[in-house]
Tab-separated table of C-alpha atoms in Angstrom:
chain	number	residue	atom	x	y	z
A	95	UNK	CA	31.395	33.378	-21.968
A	96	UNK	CA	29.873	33.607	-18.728
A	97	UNK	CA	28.961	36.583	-17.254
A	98	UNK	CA	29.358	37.134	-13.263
A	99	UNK	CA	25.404	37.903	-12.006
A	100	UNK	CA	26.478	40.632	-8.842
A	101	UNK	CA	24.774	39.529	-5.437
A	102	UNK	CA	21.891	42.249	-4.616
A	103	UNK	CA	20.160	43.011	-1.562
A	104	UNK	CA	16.626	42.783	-2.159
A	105	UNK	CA	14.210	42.720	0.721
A	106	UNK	CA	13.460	39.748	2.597
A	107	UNK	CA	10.020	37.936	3.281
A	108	UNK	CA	9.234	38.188	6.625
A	109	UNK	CA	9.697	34.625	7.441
A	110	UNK	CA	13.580	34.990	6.537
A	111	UNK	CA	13.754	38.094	8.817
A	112	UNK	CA	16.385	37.293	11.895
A	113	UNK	CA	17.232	33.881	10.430
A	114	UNK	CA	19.892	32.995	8.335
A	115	UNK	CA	21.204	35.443	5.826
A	116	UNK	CA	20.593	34.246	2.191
A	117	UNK	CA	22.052	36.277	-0.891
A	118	UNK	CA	20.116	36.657	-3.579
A	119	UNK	CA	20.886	37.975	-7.482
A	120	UNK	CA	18.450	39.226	-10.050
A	121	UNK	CA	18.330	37.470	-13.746
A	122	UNK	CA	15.290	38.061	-16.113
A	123	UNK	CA	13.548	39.326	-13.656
A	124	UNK	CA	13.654	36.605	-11.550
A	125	UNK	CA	14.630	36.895	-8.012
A	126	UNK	CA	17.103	33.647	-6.524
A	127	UNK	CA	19.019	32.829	-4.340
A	128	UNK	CA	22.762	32.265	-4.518
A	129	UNK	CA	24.624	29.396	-2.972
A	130	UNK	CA	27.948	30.415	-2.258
A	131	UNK	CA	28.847	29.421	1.276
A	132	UNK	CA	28.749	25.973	3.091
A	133	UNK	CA	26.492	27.332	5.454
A	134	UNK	CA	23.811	27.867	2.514
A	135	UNK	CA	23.953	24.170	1.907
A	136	UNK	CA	23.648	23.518	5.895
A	137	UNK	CA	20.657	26.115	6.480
A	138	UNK	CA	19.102	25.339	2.769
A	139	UNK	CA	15.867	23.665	4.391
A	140	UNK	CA	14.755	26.748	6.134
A	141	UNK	CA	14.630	28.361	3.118
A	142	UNK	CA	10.606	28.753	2.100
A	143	UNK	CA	9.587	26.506	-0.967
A	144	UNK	CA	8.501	30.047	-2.646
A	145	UNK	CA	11.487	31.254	-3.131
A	146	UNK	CA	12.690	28.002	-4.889
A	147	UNK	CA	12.702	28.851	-8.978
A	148	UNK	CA	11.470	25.404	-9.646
A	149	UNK	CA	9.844	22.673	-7.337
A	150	UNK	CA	11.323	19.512	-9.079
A	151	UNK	CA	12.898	18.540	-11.517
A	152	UNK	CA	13.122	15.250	-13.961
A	153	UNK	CA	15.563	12.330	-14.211
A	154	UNK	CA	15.837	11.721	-17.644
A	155	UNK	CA	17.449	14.407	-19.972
A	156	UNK	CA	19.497	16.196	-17.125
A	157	UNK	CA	23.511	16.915	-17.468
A	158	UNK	CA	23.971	14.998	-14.342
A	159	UNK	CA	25.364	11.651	-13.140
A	160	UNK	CA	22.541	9.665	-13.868
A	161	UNK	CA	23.382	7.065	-10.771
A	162	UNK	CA	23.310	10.309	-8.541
A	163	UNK	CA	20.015	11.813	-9.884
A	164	UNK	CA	18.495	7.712	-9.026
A	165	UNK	CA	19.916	7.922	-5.979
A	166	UNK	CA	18.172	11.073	-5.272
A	167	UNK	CA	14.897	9.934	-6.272
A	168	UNK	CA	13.611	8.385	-3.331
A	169	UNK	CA	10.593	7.149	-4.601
A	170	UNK	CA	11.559	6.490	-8.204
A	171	UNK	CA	9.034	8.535	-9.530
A	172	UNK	CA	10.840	9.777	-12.299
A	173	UNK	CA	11.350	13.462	-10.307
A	174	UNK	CA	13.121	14.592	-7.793
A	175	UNK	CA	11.302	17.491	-5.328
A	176	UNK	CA	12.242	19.473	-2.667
A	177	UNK	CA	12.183	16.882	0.446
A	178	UNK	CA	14.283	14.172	-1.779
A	179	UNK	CA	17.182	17.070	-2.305
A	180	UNK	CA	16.686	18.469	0.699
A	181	UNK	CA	17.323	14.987	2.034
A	182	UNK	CA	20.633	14.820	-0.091
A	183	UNK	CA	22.301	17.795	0.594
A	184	UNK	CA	21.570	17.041	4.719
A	185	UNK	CA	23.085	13.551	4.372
A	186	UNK	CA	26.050	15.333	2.099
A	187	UNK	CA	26.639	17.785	4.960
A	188	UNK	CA	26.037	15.171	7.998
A	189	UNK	CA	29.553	14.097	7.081
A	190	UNK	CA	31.368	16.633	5.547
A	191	UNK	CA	33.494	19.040	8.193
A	192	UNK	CA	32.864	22.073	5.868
A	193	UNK	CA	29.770	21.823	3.263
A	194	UNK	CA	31.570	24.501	1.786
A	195	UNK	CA	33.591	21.379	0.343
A	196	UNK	CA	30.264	21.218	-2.120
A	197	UNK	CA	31.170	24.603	-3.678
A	198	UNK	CA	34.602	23.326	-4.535
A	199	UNK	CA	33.784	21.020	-8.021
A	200	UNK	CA	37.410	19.314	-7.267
A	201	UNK	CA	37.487	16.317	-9.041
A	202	UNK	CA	38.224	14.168	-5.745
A	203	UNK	CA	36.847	14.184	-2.582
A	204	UNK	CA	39.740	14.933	0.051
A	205	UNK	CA	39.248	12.126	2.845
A	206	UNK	CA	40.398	15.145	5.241
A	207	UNK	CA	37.133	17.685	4.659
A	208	UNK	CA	34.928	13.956	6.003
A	209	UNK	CA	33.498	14.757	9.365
A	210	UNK	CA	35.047	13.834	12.602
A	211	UNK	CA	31.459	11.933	13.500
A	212	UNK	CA	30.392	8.376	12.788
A	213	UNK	CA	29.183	9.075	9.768
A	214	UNK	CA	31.938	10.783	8.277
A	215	UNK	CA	34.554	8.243	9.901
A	216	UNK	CA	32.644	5.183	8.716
A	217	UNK	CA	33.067	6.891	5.216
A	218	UNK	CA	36.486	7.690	5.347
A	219	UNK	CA	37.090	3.760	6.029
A	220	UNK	CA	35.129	2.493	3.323
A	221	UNK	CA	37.391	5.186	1.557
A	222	UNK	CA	40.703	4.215	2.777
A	223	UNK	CA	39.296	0.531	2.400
A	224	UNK	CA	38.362	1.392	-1.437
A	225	UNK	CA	41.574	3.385	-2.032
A	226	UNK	CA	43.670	-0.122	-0.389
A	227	UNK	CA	41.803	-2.097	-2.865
A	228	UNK	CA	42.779	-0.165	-5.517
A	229	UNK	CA	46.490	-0.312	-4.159
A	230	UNK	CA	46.644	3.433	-3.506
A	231	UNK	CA	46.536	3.147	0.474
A	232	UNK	CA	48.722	6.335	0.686
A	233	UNK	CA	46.280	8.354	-1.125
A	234	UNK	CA	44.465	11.267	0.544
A	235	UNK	CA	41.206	11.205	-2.185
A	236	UNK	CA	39.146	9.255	-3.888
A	237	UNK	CA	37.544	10.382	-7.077
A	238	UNK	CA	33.984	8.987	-8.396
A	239	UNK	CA	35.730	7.059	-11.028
A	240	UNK	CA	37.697	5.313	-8.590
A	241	UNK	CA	34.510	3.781	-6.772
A	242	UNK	CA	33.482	2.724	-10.090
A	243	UNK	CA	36.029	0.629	-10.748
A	244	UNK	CA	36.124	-0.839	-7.087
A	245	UNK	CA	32.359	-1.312	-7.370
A	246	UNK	CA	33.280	-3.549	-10.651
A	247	UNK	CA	36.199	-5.049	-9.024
A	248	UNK	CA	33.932	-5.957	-6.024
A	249	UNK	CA	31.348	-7.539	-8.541
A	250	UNK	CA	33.981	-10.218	-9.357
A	251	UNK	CA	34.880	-11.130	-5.744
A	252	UNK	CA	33.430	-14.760	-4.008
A	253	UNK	CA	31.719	-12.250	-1.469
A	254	UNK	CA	30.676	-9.148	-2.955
A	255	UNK	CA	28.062	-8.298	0.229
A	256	UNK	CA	24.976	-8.855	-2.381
A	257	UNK	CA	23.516	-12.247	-0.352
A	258	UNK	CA	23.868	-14.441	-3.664
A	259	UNK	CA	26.585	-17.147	-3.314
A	260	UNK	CA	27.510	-18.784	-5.936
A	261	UNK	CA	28.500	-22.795	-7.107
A	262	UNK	CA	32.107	-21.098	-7.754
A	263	UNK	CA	32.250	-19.399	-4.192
A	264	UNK	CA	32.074	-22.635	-2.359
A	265	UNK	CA	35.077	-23.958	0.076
A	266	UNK	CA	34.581	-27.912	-0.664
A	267	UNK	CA	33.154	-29.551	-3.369
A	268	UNK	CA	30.291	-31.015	-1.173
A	269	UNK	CA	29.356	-26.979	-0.747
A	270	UNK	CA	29.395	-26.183	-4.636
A	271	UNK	CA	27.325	-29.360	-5.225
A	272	UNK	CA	24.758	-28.641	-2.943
A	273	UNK	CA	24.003	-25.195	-3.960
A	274	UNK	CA	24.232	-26.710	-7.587
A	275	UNK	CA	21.317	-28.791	-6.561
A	276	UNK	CA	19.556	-26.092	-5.197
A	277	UNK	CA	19.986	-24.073	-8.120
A	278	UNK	CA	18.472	-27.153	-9.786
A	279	UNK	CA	15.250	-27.558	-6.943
A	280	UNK	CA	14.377	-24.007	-6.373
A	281	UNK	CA	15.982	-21.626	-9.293
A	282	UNK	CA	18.349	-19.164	-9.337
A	283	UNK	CA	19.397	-15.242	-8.869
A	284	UNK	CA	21.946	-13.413	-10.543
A	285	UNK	CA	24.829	-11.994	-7.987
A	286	UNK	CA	26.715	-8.831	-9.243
A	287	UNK	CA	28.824	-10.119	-11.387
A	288	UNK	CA	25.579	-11.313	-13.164
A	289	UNK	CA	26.615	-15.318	-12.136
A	290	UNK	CA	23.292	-17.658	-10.889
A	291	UNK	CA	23.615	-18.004	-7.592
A	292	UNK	CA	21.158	-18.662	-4.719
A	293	UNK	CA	19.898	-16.182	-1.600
A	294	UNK	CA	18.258	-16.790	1.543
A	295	UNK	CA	15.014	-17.124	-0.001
A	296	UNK	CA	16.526	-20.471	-2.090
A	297	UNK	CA	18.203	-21.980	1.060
A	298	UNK	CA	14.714	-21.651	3.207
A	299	UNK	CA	12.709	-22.975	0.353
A	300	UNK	CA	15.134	-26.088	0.088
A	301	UNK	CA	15.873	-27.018	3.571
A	302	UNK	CA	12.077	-26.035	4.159
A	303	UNK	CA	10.722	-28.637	0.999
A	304	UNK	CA	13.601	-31.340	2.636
A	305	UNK	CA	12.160	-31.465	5.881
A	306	UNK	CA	8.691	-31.403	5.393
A	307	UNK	CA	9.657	-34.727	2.747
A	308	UNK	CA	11.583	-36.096	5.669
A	309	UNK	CA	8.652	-35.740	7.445
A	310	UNK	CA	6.605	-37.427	4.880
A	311	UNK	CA	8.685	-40.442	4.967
A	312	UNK	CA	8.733	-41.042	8.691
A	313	UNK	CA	4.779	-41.485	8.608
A	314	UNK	CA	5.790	-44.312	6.253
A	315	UNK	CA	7.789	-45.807	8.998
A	316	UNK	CA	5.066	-46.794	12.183
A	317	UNK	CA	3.897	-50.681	11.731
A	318	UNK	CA	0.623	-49.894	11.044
A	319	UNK	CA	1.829	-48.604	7.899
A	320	UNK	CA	4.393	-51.468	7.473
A	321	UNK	CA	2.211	-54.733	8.070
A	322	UNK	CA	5.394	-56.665	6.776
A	323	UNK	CA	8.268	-54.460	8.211
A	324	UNK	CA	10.800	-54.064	6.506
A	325	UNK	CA	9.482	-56.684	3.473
A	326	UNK	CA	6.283	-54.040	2.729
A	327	UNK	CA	8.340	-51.869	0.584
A	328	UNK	CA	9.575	-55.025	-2.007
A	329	UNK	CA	5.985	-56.534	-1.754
A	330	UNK	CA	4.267	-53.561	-2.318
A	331	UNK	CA	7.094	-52.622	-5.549
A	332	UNK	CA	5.548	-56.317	-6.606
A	333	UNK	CA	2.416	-55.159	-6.019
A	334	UNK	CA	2.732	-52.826	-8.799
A	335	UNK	CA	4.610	-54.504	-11.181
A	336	UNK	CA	1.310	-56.685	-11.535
A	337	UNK	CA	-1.498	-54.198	-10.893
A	338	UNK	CA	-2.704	-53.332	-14.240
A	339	UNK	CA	-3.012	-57.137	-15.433
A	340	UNK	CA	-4.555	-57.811	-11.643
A	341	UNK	CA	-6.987	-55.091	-12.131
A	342	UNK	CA	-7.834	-56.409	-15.526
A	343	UNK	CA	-8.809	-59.962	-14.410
A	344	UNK	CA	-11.173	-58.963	-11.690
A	345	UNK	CA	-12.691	-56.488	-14.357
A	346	UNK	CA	-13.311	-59.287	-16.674
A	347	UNK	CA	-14.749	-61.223	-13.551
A	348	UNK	CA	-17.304	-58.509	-12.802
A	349	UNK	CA	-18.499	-58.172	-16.532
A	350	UNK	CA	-19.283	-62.062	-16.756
A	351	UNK	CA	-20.970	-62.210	-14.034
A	352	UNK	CA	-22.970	-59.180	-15.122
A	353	UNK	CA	-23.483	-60.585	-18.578
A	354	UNK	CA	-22.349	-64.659	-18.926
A	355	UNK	CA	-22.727	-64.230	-22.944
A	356	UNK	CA	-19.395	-62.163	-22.098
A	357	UNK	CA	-17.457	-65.207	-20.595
A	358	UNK	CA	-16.589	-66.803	-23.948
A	359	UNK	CA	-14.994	-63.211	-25.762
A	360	UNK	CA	-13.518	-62.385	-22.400
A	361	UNK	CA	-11.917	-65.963	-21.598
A	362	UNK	CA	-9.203	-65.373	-23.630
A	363	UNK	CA	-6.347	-68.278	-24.073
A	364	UNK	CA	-3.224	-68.557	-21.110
A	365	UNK	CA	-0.964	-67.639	-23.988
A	366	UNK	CA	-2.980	-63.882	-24.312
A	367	UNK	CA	-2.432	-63.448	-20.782
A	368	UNK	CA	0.879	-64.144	-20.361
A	369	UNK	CA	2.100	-61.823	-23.778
């Protein structure tokens, strides 16, 4: 059983004096303030740090929506402070036409109470657009477990707005066996729906890798290079079929004349070289 805490009027620190009017209630001796108006939420950042109760708070082990409580982590440290729900509640009241909407715990958001400004229309139309999806287009809210399921819906879609296409997302067949190769050259990331794919990163580290060995193979081409033309490449494939038994004559060469006692155990018969 709850019981009902009535609002008191205790004095105010001269900072609050002439500003906005905060209520406050009294529980184990502790003075705080209540929130109980939209304008609370609106004015909440001139309210001094000291009369917060606490100053943060932790992630883990609160009775929260744990996405939420990330979310409002800014710099995933594990807490959230003052300026990181400070910065929530502003960006919660930037497009809400009443932040008294935050008092109301309704289950779904009413696409009616979203500001009139660019924030809250671009909002509303991801709303509508979500609620469409979901083949409610009528509907005048959207609940939290609604963008849930679009989010998951979303994940299984060619072009879920994450930057990883994958081999199954490709138009032609040419397109999915490209990015296969790719995939094969450079690696892979997983897109939402947890599928390898490749990013931006992949493509510039392909194309970049293709043209510099493009670029390799045209210093191949100038005659200087090519003292037979277009016969260097099949002379110089001969060239290496033969190297190792080439090398080894003209070594045997070079230790008879260094030694001539060596000719005789180095002359060995035609049939030896030819095996």
């Amino acid at each position: 059983m709850t019981i009902p805490l009535p609002a008191v009027g205790l004095p105010l620190p001269g900072a609050l004096r002439g500003r906005h009017r905060w209520r406050f209630f009294q529980a184990g001796g502790l003075r705080q303030v209540r929130l109980h108006r939209g304008e609370d939420f609106a004015r909440l950042a001139e309210l001094p740090q000291e009369l917060w109760t606490i100053l943060g708070c932790p992630v883990q082990g609160v009775r929260f929506d744990a996405r939420t409580l990330a979310l409002l982590d800014a710099d995933q440290d594990g807490r959230i402070r003052i300026p990181e729900l400070l910065a929530g509640v502003q960006w919660a009241c930037d497009r809400l036409r009443d932040p008294a909407a935050l008092l109301d715990g309704a289950p779904r958001l009413a696409l009616a109470s979203l500001a009139e400004n660019p924030e809250g229309q671009a909002l509303q139309a991801l709303a509508r657009r979500i609620l469409a999806d979901l083949g409610q287009p009528e509907a005048g809210a959207l609940s939290l477990e609604e963008v849930s399921l679009r989010e998951a819906l979303l994940a299984r879609t060619p072009f879920n707005g994450d930057g990883i296409i994958t081999p199954e997302a490709a138009g032609t067949p040419e397109l999915k066996q490209l990015i296969g190769e790719i995939i094969a050259v450079c690696g892979s990331a997983n897109d939402r729906s947890g599928a390898p794919g490749i990013g931006r990163e992949h493509l510039d580290r392909f194309f970049g890798e293709a043209r510099a060995h493009v670029a390799w193979l045209d210093q191949g081409r100038p005659a200087d290079v090519q003292p037979l033309g277009g016969a260097t490449a099949a002379a110089c494939a001969a060239v290496q079929a033969v190297r190792a038994k080439i090398d080894d004559y003209f070594t045997r060469c070079r230790l008879a004349a260094f030694d001539p006692r060596a000719a005789a155990p180095l002359n060995r018969g035609e049939g030896d070289y030819g095996a």
